[in-house]
Coordinates of C-alpha atoms and ligand atoms in Angstrom, one line a residue:
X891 CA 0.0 0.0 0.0
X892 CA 1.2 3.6 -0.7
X893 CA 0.6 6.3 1.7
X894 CA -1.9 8.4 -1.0
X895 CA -4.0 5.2 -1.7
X896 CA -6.7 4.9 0.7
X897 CA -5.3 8.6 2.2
X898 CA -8.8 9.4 3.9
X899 CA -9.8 6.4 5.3
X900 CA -7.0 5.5 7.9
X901 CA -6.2 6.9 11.0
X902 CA -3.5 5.7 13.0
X903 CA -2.9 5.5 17.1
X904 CA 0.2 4.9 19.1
X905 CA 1.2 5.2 22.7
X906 CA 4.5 4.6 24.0
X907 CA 5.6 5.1 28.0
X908 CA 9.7 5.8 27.9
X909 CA 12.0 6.1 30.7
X910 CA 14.8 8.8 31.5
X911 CA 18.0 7.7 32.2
X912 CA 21.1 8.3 34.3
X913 CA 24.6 8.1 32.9
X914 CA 27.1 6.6 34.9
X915 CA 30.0 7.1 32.0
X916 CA 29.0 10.5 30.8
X917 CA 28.0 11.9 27.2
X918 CA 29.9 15.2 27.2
X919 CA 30.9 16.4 23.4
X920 CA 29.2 15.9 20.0
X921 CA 29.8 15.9 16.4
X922 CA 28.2 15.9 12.8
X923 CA 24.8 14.8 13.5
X924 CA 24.2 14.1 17.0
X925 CA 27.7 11.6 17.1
X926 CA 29.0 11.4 20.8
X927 CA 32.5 12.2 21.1
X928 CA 32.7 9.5 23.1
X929 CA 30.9 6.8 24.4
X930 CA 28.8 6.2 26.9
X931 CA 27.0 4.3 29.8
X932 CA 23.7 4.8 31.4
X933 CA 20.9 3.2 33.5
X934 CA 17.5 3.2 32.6
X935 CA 14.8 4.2 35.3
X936 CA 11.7 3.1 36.1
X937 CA 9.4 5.9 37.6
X938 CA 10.7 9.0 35.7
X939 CA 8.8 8.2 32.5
X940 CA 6.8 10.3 29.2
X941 CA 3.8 9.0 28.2
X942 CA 3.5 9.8 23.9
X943 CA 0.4 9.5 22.0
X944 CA 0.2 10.3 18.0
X945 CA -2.7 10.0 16.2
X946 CA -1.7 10.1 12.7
X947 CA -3.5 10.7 9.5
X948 CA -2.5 11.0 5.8
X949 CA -2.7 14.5 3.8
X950 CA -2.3 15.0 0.1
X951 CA 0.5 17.1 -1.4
X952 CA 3.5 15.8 0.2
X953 CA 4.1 19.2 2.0
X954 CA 4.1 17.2 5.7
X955 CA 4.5 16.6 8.2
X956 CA 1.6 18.8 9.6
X957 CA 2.4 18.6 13.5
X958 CA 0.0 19.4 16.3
X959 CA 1.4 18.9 19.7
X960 CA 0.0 19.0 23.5
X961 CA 2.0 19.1 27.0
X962 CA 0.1 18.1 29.6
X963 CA -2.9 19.0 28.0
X964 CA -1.9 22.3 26.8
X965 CA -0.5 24.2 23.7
X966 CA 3.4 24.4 24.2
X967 CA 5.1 26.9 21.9
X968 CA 8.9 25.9 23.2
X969 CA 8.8 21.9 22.9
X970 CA 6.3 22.3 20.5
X971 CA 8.7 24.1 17.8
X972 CA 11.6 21.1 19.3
X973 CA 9.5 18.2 18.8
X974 CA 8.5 20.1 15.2
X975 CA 12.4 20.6 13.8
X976 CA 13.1 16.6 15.2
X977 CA 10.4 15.3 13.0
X978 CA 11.5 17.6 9.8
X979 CA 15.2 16.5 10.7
X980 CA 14.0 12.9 10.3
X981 CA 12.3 12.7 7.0
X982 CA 15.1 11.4 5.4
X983 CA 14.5 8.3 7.6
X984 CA 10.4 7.9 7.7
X985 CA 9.7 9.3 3.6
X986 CA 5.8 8.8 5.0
X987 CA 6.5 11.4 7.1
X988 CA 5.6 14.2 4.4
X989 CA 2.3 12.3 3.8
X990 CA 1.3 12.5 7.2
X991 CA -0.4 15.2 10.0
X992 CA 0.2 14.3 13.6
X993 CA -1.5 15.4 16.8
X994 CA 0.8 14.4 19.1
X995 CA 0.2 14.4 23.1
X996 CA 2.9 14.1 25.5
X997 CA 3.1 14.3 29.6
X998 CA 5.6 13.0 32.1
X999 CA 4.9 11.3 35.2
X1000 CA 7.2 13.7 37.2
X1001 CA 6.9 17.3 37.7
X1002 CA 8.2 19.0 34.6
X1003 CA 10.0 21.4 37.0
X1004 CA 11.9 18.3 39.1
X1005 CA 14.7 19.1 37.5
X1006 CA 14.9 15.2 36.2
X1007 CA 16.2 15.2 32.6
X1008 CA 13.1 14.6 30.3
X1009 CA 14.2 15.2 26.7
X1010 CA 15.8 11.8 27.2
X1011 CA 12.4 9.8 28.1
X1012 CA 10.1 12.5 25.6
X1013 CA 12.1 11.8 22.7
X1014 CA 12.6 7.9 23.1
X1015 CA 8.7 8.0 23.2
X1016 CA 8.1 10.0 20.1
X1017 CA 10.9 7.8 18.0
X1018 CA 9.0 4.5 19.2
X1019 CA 5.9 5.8 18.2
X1020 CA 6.9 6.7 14.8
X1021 CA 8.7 3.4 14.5
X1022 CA 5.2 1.5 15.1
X1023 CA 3.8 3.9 12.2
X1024 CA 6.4 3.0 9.8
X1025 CA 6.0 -0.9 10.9
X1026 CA 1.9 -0.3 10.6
X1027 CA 1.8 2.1 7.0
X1028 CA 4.3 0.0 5.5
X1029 CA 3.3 -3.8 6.7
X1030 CA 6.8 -4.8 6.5
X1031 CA 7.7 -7.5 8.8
X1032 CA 10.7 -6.0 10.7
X1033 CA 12.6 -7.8 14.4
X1034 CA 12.1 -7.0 17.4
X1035 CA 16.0 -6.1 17.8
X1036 CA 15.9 -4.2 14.3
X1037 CA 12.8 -2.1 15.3
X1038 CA 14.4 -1.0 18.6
X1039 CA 17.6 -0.3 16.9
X1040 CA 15.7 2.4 14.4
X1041 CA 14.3 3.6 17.7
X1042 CA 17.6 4.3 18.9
X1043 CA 19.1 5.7 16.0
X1044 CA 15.9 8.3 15.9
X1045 CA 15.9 8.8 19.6
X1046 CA 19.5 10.1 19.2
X1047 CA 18.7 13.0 16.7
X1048 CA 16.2 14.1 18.5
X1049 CA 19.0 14.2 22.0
X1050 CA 21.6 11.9 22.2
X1051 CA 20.9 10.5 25.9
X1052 CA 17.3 9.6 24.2
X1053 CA 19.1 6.8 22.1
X1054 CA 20.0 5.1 25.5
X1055 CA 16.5 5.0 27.1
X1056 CA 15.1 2.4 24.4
X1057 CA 16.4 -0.2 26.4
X1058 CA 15.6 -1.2 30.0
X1059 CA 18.6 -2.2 32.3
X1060 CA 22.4 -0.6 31.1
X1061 CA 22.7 0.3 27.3
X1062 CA 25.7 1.9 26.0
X1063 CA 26.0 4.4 23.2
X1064 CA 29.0 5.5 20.8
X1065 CA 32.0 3.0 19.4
X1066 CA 34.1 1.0 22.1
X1067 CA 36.5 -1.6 21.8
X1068 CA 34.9 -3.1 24.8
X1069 CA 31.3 -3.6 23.2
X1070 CA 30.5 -5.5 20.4
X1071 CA 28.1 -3.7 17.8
X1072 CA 28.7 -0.5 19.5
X1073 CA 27.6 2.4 17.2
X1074 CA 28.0 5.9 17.5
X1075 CA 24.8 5.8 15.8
X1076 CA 22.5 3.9 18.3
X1077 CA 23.0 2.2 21.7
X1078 CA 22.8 -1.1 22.3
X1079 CA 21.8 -3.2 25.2
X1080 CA 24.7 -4.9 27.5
X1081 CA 25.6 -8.3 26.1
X1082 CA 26.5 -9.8 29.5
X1083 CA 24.4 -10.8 32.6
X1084 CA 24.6 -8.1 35.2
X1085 CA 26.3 -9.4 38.0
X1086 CA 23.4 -10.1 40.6
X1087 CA 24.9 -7.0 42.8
X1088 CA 24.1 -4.7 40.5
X1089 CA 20.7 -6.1 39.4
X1090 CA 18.4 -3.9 41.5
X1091 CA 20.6 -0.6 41.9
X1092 CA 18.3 2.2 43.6
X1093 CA 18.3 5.7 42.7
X1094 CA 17.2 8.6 45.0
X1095 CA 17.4 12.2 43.3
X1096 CA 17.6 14.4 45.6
X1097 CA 16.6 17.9 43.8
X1098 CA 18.7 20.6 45.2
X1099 CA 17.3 23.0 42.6
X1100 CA 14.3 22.1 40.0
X1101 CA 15.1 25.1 38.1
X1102 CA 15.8 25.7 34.1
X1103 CA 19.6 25.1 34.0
X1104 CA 21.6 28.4 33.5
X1105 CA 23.4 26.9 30.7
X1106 CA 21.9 24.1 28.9
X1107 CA 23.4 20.8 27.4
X1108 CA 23.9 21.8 24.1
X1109 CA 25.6 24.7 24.8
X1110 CA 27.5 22.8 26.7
X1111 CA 28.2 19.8 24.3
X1112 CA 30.0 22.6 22.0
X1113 CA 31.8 24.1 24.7
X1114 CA 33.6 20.9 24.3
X1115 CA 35.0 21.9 21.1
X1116 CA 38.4 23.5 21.4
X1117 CA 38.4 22.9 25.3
X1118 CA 41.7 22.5 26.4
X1119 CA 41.2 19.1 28.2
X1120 CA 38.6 17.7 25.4
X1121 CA 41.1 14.8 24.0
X1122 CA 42.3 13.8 27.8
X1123 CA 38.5 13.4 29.0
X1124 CA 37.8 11.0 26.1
X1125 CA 40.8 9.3 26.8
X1126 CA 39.5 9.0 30.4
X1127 CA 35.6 8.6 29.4
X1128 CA 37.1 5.1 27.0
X1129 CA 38.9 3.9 30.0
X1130 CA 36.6 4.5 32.4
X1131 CA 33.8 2.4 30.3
X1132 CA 36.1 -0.5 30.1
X1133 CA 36.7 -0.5 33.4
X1134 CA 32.8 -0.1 34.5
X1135 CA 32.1 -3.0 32.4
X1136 CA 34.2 -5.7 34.3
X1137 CA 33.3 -3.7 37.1
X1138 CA 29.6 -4.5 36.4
X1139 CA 30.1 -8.2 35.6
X1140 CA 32.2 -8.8 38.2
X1141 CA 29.8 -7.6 41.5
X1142 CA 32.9 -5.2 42.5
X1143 CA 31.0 -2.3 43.8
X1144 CA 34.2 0.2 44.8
X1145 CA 35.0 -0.1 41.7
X1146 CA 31.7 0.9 40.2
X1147 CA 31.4 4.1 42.4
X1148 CA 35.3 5.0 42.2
X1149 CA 34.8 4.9 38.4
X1150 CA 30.7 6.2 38.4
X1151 CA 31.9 9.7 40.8
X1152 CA 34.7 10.2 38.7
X1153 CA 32.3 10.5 35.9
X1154 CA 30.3 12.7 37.5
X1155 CA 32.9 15.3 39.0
X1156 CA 35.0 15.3 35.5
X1157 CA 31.9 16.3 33.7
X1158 CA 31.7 19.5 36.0
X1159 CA 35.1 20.0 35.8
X1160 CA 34.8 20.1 32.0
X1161 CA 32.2 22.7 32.5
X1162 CA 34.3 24.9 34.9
X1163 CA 36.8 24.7 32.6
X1164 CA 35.7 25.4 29.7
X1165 CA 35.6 28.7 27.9
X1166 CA 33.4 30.5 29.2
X1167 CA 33.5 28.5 32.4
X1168 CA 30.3 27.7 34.1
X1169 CA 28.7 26.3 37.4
X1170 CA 25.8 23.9 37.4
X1171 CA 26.8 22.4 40.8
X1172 CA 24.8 24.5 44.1
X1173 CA 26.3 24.6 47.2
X1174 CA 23.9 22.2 48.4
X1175 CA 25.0 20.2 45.7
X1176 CA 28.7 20.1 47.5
X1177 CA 27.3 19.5 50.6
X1178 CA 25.9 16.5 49.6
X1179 CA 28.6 15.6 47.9
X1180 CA 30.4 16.1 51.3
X1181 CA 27.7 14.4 53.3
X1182 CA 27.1 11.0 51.2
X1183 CA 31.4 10.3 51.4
X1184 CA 31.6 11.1 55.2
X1185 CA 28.6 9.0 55.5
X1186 CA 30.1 5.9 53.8
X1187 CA 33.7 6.3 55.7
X1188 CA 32.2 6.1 58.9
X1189 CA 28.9 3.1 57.5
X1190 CA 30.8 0.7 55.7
X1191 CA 27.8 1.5 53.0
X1192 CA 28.2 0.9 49.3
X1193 CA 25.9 4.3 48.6
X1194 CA 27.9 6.7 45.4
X1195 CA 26.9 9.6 43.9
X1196 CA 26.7 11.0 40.4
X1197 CA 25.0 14.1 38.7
X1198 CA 23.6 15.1 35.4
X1199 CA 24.1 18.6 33.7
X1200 CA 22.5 20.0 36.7
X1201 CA 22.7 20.6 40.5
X1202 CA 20.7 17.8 41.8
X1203 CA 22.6 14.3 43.1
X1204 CA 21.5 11.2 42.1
X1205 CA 22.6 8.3 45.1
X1206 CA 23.3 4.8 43.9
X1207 CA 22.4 1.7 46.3
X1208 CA 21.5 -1.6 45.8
X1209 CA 18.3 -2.1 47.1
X1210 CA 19.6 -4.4 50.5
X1211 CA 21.3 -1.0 51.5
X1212 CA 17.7 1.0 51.5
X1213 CA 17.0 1.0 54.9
X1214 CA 20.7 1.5 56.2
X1215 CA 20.3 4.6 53.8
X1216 CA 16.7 6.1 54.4
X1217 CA 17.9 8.2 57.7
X1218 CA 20.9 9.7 55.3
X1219 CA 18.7 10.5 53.1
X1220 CA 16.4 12.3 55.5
X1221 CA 19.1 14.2 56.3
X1222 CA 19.7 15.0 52.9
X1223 CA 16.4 16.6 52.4
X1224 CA 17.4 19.7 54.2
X1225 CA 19.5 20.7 51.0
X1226 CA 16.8 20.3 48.7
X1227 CA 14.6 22.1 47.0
X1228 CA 10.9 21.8 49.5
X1229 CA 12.8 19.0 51.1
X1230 CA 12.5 16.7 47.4
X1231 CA 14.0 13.5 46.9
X1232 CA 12.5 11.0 44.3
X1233 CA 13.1 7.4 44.6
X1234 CA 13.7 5.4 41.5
X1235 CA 15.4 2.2 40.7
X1236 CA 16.4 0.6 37.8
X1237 CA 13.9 -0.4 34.8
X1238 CA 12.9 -2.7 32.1
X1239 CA 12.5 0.0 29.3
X1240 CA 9.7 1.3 27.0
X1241 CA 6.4 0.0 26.8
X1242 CA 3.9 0.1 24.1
X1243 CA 0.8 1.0 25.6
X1244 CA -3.3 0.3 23.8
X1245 CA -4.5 4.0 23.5
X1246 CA -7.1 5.7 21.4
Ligands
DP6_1800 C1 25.3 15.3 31.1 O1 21.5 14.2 25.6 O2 20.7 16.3 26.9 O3 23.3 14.1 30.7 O4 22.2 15.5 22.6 O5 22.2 18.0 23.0 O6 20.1 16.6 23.6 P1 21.7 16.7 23.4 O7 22.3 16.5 24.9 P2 21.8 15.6 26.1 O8 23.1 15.5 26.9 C2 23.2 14.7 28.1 C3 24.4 15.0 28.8 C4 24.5 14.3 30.2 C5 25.3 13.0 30.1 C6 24.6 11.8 29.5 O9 23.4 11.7 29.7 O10 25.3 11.0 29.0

C-alpha cells in the first residue's frame, strides 16, 4: 500500500511510555549529526517516564508533516517548535512522514519542573511511536532487535541521551572496543548478565534545585570543542567504560562508584573549565557531595553519587542497603529544594501501551 492510496480512510494511534536515564560514563561532546564524542553508559529508570500519544492521519500534497502537539494537556510553543524541527530532521529516515499530519500528546509522570532530565524519556517515546507507524503504513515484517535499533538511531537525533532509554537495564552508546556492535549511531543493550549485585541498583534524586539550568546541554556539548582538556576526557571517558564494564560483571562495587563519581565530577570539571567556564553544581550540591562520602567512611555502606548537567545528586544503592540509607537520606532533604527527593530504581524499558 502507498501512503496516498486509501489517504482518507486510515487513522493511525500509538502510545508509548519511555524512561529517562542516568549516565554513569557520561556523554559530554558531539559531532556531525548528533555523534557522541565519546561513548557512553547509562541506567535506565523506572518511575521518571513520558507517556506519547500520536494519532496520525495521511494529507495529500507531500508538504508534511503537519504537526499538532500537546503538553500536559496544553498548547506548548517551546517543545512544540523542538519536537517540530526533530520530526523535519528525520524525514530522510520515515519518507511517510511528508504524507502525514500528527497530533501528538505528551506528559511526564514527574513534575516538569523536578529538574529530572526529560528530553531523554520525551524523545525515546516519540521515536518508538513513529517506529510502530512506519512498521503499521508500511506492513513490512521488521525484528524485534531491528525495530528497537531504528528507535535508537531516531531517539539520538532528537537528543543523544534519548538513544540510550530504548532499552531497559544498562545500554551503551557511541563505538568502544569493549562492546560489540557498539555504534555511534544507536545504543545497544549490555551483552553480559549483570552481576546479581548490581541487578536492583536504587536511585534517589535528591533535587537541590528544580530550576531551568543556567546553561543548557547543548551549549554545553560545543563548549567541548576546542576545550583544552577535550582529548584527555575521552581518553578518560574510554577507559573508564572499560573499566565499568568488568566492574559491572564482576559484582565489584568500589570499583563501580570510584569509576561512576569520577564521571560525574570530570563532567563539571569540563564545564568549569571550559571557555566561558560555568557552574551547574549549588552549594547544596557540595554539601551532599560532602555528606554522602563522610557518611560511607564512617557506615561501611556501598551508597555513590553521580549528577547530570544540573545541580541535583543522584545516590546509587543496591536495594539491601535502603534501609541503612533512608535516615541519610532524611538528612539529605534539608539541601533540597521543598525537602525533594524522588526514589527510583532501575527499569525494564519502554512500553507500548493500547490507547485511542
Ligand atoms: C550530562 O542528551 O541532553 O546528561 O544531545 O544535545 O540533547 P543533546 O544532549 P543531552 O546531553 C546529556 C548529557 C549528560 C550526560 C549523559 O546523559 O550521557
Amino acid at each position: 500500500m502507498t501512503l496516498s492510496q486509501n489517504a482518507d480512510a486510515n487513522v493511525f494511534y500509538f502510545c508509548w511510555k519511555s524512561p529517562s536515564n542516568i549516565a554513569l560514563i557520561k556523554y559530554w561532546g558531539k559531532s556531525g549529526n548528533q555523534l557522541p564524542a565519546n561513548a557512553s553508559l547509562s541506567i535506565t529508570l523506572k518511575e521518571a517516564y513520558t507517556l506519547t500519544r500520536i494519532k496520525a492521519g495521511f494529507i495529500q500534497g507531500g508538504s508534511g508533516p503537519e504537526v499538532e502537539f500537546r503538553f500536559e494537556g496544553e498548547k506548548n510553543e517551546a517543545f512544540g517548535s523542538r519536537i517540530e524541527s526533530f520530526l523535519k530532521s528525520v524525514v530522510p529516515h520515515f519518507a511517510f512522514l511528508k504524507e502525514v499530519r500528527l497530533e501528538i500528546e505528551s506528559g511526564n509522570n514527574f513534575p516538569h519542573s523536578a529538574g529530572i532530565a526529560s528530553s531523554a524519556s520525551a524523545m525515546s517515546a516519540l521515536a518508538l511511536c513513529l517506529c510502530s507507524l512506519e512498521k503499521e503504513i508500511t506492513g513490512r515484517e521488521i525484528s524485534r532487535e531491528a525495530f528497537l535499533q531504528k528507535a535508537s538511531f531516531i531517539s539520538r537525533i532528537g537528543s543523544g541521551s534519548a538513544c540510550r532509554s530504548v532499552y531497559g537495564g544498562i545500554s551503551v552508546w557511541g563505538k568502544h572496543t569493549s562492546v560489540e556492535g557498539s555504534d555511534d549511531a544507536f545504543a545497544v543493550p549490555l551483552s553480559f548478565e549483570l552481576n546479581p549485585l548490581f541487578s536492583d541498583i536504587r536511585d534517589t534524586i535528591l533535587i537541590v534545585d528544580p530550576g531551568q539550568k543556567k546553561v543548557s546541554s547543548s551549549v554545553g556539548h560545543n563548549l567541548m570543542k576546542g576545550h583544552a582538556y577535550a582529548a584527555a576526557r575521552y581518553t578518560q571517558a574510554a577507559s573508564n567504560l572499560t573499566a565499568l564494564l568488568l566492574a559491572l560483571k564482576q559484582g565489584d562495587w568500589e570499583t563501580f562508584s570510584l569509576i561512576t563519581e569520577n564521571e560525574a565530577l570530570s563532567l563539571h570539571a569540563m564545564m568549569m573549565t571550559s571557555r566561558p567556564g560555568y557552574l551547574l553544581m549549588h552549594p547544596n550540591s557540595l554539601n551532599i557531595i560532602e555528606k554522602v562520602t563522610d557518611f560511607r567512611k564512617q557506615s561501611g555502606s556501598a551508597v555513590c553519587f553521580t549528577l547530570d548537567a544540573g545541580p541535583n545528586v543522584h545516590l546509587l544503592y543496591p536495594a539491601g542497603e535502603s534501609d541503612k540509607i533512608k535516615p541519610l537520606v532524611e538528612e539529605l532533604k534539608d539541601y533540597c529544594y521543598k525537602g525533594t527527593a524522588i526514589e527510583d530504581t532501575m527499569g525494564s524499558g519502554p512500553e507500548k501501551l493500547n490507547c485511542r
